Short mmCIF file of C-alpha atoms in Angstrom, two decimals:
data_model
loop_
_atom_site.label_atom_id
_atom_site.label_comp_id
_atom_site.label_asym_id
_atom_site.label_seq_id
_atom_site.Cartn_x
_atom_site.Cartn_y
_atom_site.Cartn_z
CA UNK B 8 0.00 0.00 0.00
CA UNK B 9 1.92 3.39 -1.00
CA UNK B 10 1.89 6.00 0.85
CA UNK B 11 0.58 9.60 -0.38
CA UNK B 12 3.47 11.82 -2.19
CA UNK B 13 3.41 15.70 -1.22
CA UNK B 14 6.03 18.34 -0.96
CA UNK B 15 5.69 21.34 1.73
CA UNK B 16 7.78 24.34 1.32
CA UNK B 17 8.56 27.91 2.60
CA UNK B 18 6.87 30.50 0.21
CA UNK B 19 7.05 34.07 -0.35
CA UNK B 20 3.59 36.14 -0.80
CA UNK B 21 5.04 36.79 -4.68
CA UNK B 22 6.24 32.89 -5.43
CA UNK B 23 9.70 32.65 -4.20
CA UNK B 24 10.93 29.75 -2.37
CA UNK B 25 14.91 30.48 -2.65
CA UNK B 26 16.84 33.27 -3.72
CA UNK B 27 18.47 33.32 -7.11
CA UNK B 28 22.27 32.15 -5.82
CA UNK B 29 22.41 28.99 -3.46
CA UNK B 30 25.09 30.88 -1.67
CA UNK B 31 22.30 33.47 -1.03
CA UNK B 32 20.55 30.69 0.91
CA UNK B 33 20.94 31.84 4.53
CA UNK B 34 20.80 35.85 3.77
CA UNK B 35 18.44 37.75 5.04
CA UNK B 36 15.57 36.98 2.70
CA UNK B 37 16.11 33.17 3.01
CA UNK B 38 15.71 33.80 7.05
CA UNK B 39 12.32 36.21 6.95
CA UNK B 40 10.74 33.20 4.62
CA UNK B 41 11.87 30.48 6.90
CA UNK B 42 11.56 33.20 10.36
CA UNK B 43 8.07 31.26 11.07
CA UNK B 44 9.83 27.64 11.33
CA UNK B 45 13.27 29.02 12.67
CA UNK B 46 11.55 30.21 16.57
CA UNK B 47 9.69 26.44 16.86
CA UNK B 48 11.07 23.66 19.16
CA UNK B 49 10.65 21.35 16.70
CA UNK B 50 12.48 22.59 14.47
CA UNK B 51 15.17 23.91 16.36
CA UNK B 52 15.68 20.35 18.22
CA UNK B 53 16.18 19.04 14.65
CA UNK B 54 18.92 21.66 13.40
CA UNK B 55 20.43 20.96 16.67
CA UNK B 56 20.38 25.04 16.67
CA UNK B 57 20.10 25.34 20.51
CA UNK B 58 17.92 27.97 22.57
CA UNK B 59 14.02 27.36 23.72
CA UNK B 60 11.84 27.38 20.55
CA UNK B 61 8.03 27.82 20.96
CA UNK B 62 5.53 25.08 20.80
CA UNK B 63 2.22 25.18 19.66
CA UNK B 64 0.54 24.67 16.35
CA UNK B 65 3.08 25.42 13.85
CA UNK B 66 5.24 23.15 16.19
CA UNK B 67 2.94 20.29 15.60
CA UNK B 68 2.64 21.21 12.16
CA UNK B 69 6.10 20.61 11.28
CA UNK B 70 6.05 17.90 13.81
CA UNK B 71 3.39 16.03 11.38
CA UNK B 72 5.66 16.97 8.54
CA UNK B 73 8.87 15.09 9.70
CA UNK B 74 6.88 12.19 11.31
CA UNK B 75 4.94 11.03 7.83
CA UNK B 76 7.64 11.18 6.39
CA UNK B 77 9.24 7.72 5.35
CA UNK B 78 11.38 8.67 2.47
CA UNK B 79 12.25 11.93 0.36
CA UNK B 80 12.66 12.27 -3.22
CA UNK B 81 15.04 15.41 -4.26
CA UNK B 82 16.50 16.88 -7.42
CA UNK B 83 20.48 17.29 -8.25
CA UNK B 84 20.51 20.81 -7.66
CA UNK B 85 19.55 21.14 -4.05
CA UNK B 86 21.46 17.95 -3.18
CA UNK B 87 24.67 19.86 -4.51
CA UNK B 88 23.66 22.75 -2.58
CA UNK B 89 22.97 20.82 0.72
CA UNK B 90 26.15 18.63 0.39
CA UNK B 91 28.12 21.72 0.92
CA UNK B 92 25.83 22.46 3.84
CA UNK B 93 24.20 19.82 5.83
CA UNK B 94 25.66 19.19 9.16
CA UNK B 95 27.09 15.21 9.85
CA UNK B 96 23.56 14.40 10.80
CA UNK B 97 21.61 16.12 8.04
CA UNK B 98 17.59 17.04 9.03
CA UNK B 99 15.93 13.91 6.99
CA UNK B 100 16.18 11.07 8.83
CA UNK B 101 14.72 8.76 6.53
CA UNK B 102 16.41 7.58 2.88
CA UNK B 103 16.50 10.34 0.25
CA UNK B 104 16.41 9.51 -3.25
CA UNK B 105 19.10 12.10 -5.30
CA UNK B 106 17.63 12.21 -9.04
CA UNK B 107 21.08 12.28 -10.92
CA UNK B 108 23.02 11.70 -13.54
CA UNK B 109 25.85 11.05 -11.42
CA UNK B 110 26.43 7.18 -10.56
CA UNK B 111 27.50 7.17 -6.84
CA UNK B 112 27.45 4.53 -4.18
CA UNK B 113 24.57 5.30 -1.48
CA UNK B 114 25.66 8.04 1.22
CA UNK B 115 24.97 7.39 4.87
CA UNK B 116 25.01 10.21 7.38
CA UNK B 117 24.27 10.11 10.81
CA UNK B 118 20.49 9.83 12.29
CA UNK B 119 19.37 7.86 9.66
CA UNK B 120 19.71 9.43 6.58
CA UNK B 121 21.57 7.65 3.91
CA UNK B 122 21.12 9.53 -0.12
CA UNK B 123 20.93 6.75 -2.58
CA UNK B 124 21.51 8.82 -6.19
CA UNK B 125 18.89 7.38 -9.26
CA UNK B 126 19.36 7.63 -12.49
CA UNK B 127 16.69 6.72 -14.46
CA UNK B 128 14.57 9.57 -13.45
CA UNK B 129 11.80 11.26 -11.19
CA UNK B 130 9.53 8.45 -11.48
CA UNK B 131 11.70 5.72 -10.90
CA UNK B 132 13.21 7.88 -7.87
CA UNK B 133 9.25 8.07 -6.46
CA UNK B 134 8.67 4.48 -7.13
CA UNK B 135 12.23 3.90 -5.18
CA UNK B 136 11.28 6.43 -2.54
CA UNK B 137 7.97 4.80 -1.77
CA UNK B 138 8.76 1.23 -1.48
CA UNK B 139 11.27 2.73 1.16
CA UNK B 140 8.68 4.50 3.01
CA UNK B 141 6.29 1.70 3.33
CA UNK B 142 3.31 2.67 4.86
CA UNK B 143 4.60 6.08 5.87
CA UNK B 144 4.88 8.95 2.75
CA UNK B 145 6.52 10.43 0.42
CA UNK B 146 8.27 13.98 0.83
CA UNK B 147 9.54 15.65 -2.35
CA UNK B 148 12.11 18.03 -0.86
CA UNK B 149 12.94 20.31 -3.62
CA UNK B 150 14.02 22.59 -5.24
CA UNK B 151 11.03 24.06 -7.23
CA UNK B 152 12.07 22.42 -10.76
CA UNK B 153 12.38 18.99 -9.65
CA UNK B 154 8.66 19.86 -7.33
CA UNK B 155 7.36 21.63 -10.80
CA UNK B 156 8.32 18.23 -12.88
CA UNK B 157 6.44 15.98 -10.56
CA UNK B 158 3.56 17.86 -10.70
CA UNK B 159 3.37 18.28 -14.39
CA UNK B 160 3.71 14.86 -14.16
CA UNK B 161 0.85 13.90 -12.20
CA UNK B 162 3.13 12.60 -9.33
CA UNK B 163 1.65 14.85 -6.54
CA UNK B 164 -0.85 13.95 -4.19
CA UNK B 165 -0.86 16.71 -2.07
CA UNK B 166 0.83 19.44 -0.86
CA UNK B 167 1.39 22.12 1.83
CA UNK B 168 2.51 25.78 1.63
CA UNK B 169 3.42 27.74 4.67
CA UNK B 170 2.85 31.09 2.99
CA UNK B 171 5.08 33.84 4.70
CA UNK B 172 4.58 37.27 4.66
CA UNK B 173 7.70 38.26 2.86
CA UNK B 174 8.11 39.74 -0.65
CA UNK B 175 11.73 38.86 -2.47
CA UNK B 176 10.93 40.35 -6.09
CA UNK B 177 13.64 37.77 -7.25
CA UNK B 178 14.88 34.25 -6.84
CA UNK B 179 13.36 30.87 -7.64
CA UNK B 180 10.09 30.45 -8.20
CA UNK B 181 8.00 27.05 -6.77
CA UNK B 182 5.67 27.24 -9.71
CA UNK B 183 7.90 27.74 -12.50
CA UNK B 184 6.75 26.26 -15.70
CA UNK B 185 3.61 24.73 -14.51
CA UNK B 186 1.41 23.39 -17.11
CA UNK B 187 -1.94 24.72 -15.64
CA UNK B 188 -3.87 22.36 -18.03
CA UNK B 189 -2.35 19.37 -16.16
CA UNK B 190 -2.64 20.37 -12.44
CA UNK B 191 -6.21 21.30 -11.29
CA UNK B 192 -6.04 21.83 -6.90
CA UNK B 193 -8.47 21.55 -4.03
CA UNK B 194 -7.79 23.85 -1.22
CA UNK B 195 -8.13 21.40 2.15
CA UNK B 196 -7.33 23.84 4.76
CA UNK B 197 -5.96 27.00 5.27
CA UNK B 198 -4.62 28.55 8.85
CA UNK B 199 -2.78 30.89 10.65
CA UNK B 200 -2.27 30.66 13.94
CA UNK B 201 0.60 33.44 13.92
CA UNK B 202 1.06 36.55 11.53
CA UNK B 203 4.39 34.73 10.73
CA UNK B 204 2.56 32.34 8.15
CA UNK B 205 -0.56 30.93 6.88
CA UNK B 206 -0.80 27.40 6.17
CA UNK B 207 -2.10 26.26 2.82
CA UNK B 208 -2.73 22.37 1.96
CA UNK B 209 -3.88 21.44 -1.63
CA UNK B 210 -4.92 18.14 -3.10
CA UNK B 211 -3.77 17.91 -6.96
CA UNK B 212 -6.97 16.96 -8.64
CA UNK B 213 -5.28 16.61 -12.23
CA UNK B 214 -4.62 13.30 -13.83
CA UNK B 215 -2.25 11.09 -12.85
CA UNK B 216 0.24 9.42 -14.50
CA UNK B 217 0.88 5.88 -14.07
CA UNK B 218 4.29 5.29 -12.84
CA UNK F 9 -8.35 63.63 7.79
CA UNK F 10 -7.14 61.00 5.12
CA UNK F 11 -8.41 57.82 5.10
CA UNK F 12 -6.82 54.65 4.55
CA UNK F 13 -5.47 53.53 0.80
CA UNK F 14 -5.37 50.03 0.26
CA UNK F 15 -5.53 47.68 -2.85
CA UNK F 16 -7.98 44.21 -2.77
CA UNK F 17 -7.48 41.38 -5.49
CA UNK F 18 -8.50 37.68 -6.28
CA UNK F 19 -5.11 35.94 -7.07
CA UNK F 20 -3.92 32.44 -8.26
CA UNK F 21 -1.39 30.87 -5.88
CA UNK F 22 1.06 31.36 -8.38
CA UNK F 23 1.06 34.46 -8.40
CA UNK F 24 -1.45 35.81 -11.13
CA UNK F 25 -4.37 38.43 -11.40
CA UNK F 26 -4.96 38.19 -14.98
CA UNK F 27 -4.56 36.77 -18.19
CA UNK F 28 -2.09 37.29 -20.44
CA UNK F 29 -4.12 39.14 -22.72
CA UNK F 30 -7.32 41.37 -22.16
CA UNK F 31 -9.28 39.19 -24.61
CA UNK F 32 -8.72 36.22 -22.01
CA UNK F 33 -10.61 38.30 -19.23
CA UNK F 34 -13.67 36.14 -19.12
CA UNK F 35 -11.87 33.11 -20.07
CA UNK F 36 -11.68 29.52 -17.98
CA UNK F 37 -8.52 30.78 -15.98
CA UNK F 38 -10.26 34.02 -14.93
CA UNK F 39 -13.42 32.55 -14.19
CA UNK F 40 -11.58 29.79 -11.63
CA UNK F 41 -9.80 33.00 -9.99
CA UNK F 42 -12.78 34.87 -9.10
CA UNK F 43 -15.52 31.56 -8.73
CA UNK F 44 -15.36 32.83 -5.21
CA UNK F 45 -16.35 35.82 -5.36
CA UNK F 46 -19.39 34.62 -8.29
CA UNK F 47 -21.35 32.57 -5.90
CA UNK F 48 -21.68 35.52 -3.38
CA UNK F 49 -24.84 37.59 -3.33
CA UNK F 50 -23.65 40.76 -3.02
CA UNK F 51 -20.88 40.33 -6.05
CA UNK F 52 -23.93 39.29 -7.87
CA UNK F 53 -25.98 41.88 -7.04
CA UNK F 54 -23.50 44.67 -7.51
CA UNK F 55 -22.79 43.50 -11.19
CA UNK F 56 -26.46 42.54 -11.56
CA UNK F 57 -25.54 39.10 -12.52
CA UNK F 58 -29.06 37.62 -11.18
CA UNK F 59 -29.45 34.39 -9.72
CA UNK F 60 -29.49 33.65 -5.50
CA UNK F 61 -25.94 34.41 -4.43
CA UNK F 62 -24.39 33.21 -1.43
CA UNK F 63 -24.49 34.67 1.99
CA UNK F 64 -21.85 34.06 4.72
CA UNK F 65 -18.44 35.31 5.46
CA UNK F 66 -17.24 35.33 2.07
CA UNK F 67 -19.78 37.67 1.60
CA UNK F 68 -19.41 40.05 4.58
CA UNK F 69 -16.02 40.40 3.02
CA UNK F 70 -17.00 41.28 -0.32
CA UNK F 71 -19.51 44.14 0.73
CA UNK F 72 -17.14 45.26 3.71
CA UNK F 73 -14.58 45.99 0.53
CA UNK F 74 -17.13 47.81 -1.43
CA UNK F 75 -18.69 49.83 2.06
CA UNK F 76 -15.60 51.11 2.83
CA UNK F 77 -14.49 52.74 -0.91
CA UNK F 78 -15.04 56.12 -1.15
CA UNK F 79 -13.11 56.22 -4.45
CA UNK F 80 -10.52 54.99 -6.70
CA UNK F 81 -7.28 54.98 -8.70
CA UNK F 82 -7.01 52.90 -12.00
CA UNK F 83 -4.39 52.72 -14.19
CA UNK F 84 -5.35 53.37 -18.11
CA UNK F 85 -4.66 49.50 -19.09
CA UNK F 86 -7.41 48.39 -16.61
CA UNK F 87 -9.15 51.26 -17.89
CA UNK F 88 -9.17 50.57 -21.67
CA UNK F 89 -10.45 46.80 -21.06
CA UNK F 90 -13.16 48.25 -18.96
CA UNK F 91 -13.98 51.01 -21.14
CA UNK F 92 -15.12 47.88 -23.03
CA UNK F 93 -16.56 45.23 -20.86
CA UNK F 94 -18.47 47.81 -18.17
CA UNK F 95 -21.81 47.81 -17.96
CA UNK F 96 -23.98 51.20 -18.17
CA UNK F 97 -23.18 51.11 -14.63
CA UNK F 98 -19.98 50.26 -13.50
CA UNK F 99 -19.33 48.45 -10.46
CA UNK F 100 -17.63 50.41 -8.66
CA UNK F 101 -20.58 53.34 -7.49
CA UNK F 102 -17.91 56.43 -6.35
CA UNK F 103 -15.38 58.57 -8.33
CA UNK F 104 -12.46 56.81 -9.87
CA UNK F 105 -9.70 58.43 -10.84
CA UNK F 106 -7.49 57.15 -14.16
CA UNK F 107 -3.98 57.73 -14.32
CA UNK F 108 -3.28 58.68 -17.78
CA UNK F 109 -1.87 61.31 -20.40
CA UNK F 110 -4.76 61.59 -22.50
CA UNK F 111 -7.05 64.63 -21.45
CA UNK F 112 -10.41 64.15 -21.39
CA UNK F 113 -13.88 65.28 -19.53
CA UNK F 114 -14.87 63.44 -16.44
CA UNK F 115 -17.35 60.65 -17.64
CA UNK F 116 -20.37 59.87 -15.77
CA UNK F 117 -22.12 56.48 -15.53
CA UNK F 118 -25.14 55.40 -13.87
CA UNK F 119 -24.79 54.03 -10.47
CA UNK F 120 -22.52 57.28 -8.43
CA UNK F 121 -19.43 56.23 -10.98
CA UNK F 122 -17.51 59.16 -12.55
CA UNK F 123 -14.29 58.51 -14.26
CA UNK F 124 -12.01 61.36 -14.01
CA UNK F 125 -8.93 61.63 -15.67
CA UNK F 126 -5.63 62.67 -14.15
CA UNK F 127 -2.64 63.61 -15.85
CA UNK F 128 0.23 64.46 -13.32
CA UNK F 129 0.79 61.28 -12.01
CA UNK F 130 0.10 58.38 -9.71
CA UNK F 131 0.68 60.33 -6.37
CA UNK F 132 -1.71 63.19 -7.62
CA UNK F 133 -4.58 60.70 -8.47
CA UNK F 134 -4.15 58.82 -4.94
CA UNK F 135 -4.29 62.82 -3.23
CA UNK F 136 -7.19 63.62 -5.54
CA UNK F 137 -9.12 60.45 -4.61
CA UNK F 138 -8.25 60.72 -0.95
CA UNK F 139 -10.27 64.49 -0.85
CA UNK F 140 -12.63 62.68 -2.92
CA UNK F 141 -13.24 60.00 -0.25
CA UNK F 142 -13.47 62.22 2.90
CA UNK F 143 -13.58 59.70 5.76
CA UNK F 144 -14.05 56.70 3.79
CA UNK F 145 -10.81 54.70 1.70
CA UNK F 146 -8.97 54.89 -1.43
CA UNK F 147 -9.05 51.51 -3.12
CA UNK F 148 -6.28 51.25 -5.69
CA UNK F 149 -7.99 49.09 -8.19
CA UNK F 150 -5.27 47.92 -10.55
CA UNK F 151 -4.14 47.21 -12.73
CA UNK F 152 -0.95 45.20 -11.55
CA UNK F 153 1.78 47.64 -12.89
CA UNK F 154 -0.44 50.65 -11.08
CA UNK F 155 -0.37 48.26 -7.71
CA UNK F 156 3.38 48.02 -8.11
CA UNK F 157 3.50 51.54 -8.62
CA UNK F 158 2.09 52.16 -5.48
CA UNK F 159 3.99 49.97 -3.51
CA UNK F 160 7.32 50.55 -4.25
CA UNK F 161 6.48 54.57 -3.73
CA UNK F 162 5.32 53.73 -0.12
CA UNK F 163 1.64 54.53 -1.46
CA UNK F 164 -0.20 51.43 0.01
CA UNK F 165 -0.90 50.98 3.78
CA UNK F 166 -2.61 47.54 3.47
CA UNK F 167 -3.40 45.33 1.03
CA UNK F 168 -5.77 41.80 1.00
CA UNK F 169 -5.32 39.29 -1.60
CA UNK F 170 -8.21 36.50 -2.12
CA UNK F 171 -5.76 33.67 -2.15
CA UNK F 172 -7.46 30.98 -5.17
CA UNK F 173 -6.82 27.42 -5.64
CA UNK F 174 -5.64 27.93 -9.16
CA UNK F 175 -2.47 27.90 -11.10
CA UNK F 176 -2.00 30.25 -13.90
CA UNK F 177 1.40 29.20 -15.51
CA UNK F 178 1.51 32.81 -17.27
CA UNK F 179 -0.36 36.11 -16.95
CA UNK F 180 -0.07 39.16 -15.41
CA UNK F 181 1.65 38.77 -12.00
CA UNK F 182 0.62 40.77 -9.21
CA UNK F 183 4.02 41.39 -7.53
CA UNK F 184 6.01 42.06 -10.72
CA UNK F 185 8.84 44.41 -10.48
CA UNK F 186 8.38 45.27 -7.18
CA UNK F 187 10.99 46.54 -4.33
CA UNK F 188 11.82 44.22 -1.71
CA UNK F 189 13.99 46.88 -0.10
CA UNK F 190 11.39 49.24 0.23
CA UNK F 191 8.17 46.97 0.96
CA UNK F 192 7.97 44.58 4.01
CA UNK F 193 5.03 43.30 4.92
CA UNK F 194 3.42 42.60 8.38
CA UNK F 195 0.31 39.77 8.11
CA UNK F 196 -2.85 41.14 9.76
CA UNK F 197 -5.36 38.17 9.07
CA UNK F 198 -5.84 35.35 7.41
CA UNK F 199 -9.28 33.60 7.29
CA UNK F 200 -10.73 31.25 4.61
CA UNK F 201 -14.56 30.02 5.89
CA UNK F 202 -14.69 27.94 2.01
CA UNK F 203 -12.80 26.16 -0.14
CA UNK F 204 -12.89 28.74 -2.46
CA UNK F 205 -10.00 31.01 -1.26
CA UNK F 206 -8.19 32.56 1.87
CA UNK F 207 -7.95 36.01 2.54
CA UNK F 208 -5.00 37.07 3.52
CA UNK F 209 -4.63 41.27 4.68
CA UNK F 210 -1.18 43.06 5.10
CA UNK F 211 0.09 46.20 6.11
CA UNK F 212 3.02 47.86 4.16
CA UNK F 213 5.46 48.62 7.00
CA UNK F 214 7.79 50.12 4.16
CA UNK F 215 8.88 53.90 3.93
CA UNK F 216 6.19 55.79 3.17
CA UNK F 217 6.84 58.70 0.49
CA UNK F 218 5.77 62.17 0.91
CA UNK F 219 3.18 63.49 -1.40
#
């Protein structure tokens, strides 16, 4: 029985969810976007950031989003950029499935993450990803082209957007190339229980391709 | 005393307000964006659309935004299309004032709408409609270039957006072009009571220009 495959990212009010350079990644923009996630306990247990983060209902919402999760699926780019980042024990702790080019034996890192790099595609990565996350589900990390490719390709379930109030004017957009005549959504909840971010979950009602 | 000037628009969680081209107004996409704002009573009743509309929140929302106009700036794009889509009476029922460099007579319509026609700028329409409102609000109306205007020259003290569960892939963005440096944001609400969207109001904590 497979589990349900979503992805649940950091958004800007105008459609950014990274700046244009990676090495832009932890300026000031990249901080206000991710400022709702960055004062929870949660969160900050799992970075392994120190200090006394809040609890509460974003905590539990990002709680939920790291417990379902039995396996990620992520694209070359944001591997490369993470690989120069992560600490030892990187903040997955569950397989992650690199779509790649690159043939490379699997990577284990502490806390139970190990990358395991595919390269026969997105699909095969999912199919990969899900048999490893058994009855749990399927996280599609990033970045926004490899997110943008599995929706176009009818590989989304569902997703959640925390929506910050944040404008960056540039950088990379999560729905970049799109094909709106593929992907049709059903809002399933919206909330806000802070002015740091609303909370956005879609179902993708558009066909889906058989994988 | 000057009332408040603030700008309220249906967009796509991409990003979008509008279709690529004028022609498209009425099209699939467009419909999907505003099918909230369709079902209500009082959008129906305002545009005469006939038909039992909805009551509810929603609503409240929709004829809170209207109650509260006391007139409005328009740039001459948004202006053109109407020009040629308005009814005899346009839906807007107070003076609007279009930014443009043709000179031409105020225009009266049925319904309390005049169209007046400014020529000195975006700053002198938003002072001429704020004498023109008294004690009520100016309502920027769009289109999306006149928004952005606005905003990056500290004219906008809050904003809502009526979030919709629809991807655009192209159009006319809302945010395009504008000034991170000089716009943050702080999130004031954020409600959704349907499916149908979430409403999501800001105020501009950026620099505010003299004018």
């Amino acid at each position: 029985m497979a589990g349900t495959v979503f992805f649940s990212v950091s958004m800007s009010l105008d459609g950014f969810i990274a700046p244009e350079s990676p090495e832009a990644l932890m300026g000031k923009q990249w901080m206000e976007l991710q400022a709702w996630a960055f004062r929870l306990r949660y969160f900050r247990d799992s970075l392994k950031l120190g200090g006394r983060g809040e609890e509460g209902r974003d905590n539990d919402i990002v709680r939920a989003t790291f417990e379902r999760t039995g396996a990620n699926v992520m694209g070359k780019r944001m591997f490369d950029a993470g690989e120069r980042s992560w600490p030892d024990e990187p903040p997955f702790h569950s397989p992650v499935f690199v779509v790649t080019h690159e043939t490379r034996e699997p990577w284990e890192r502490l806390g139970g993450t190990t990358f395991h790099f595919v390269n026969d595609g997105i699909e095969a990565a999912i199919e990969r990803a899900r048999a490893a996350a058994g009855e749990q589900d399927v996280r599609v990390s990033g970045g926004g082209e490899t997110i943008v490719q599995c929706l176009n390709a009818g590989l989304i379930d569902e997703f959640t957007i925390a929506l910050a109030p944040v404008l960056f004017g540039k950088g990379v957009r999560l729905f970049e190339g799109v094909d709106d005549s593929r992907v049709a959504l059903k809002q399933v909840s919206s909330e806000s229980s802070t002015p740091h971010a609303t909370h956005l979950t879609y179902t993708v009602q558009g066909r889906r391709a058989p994988i």
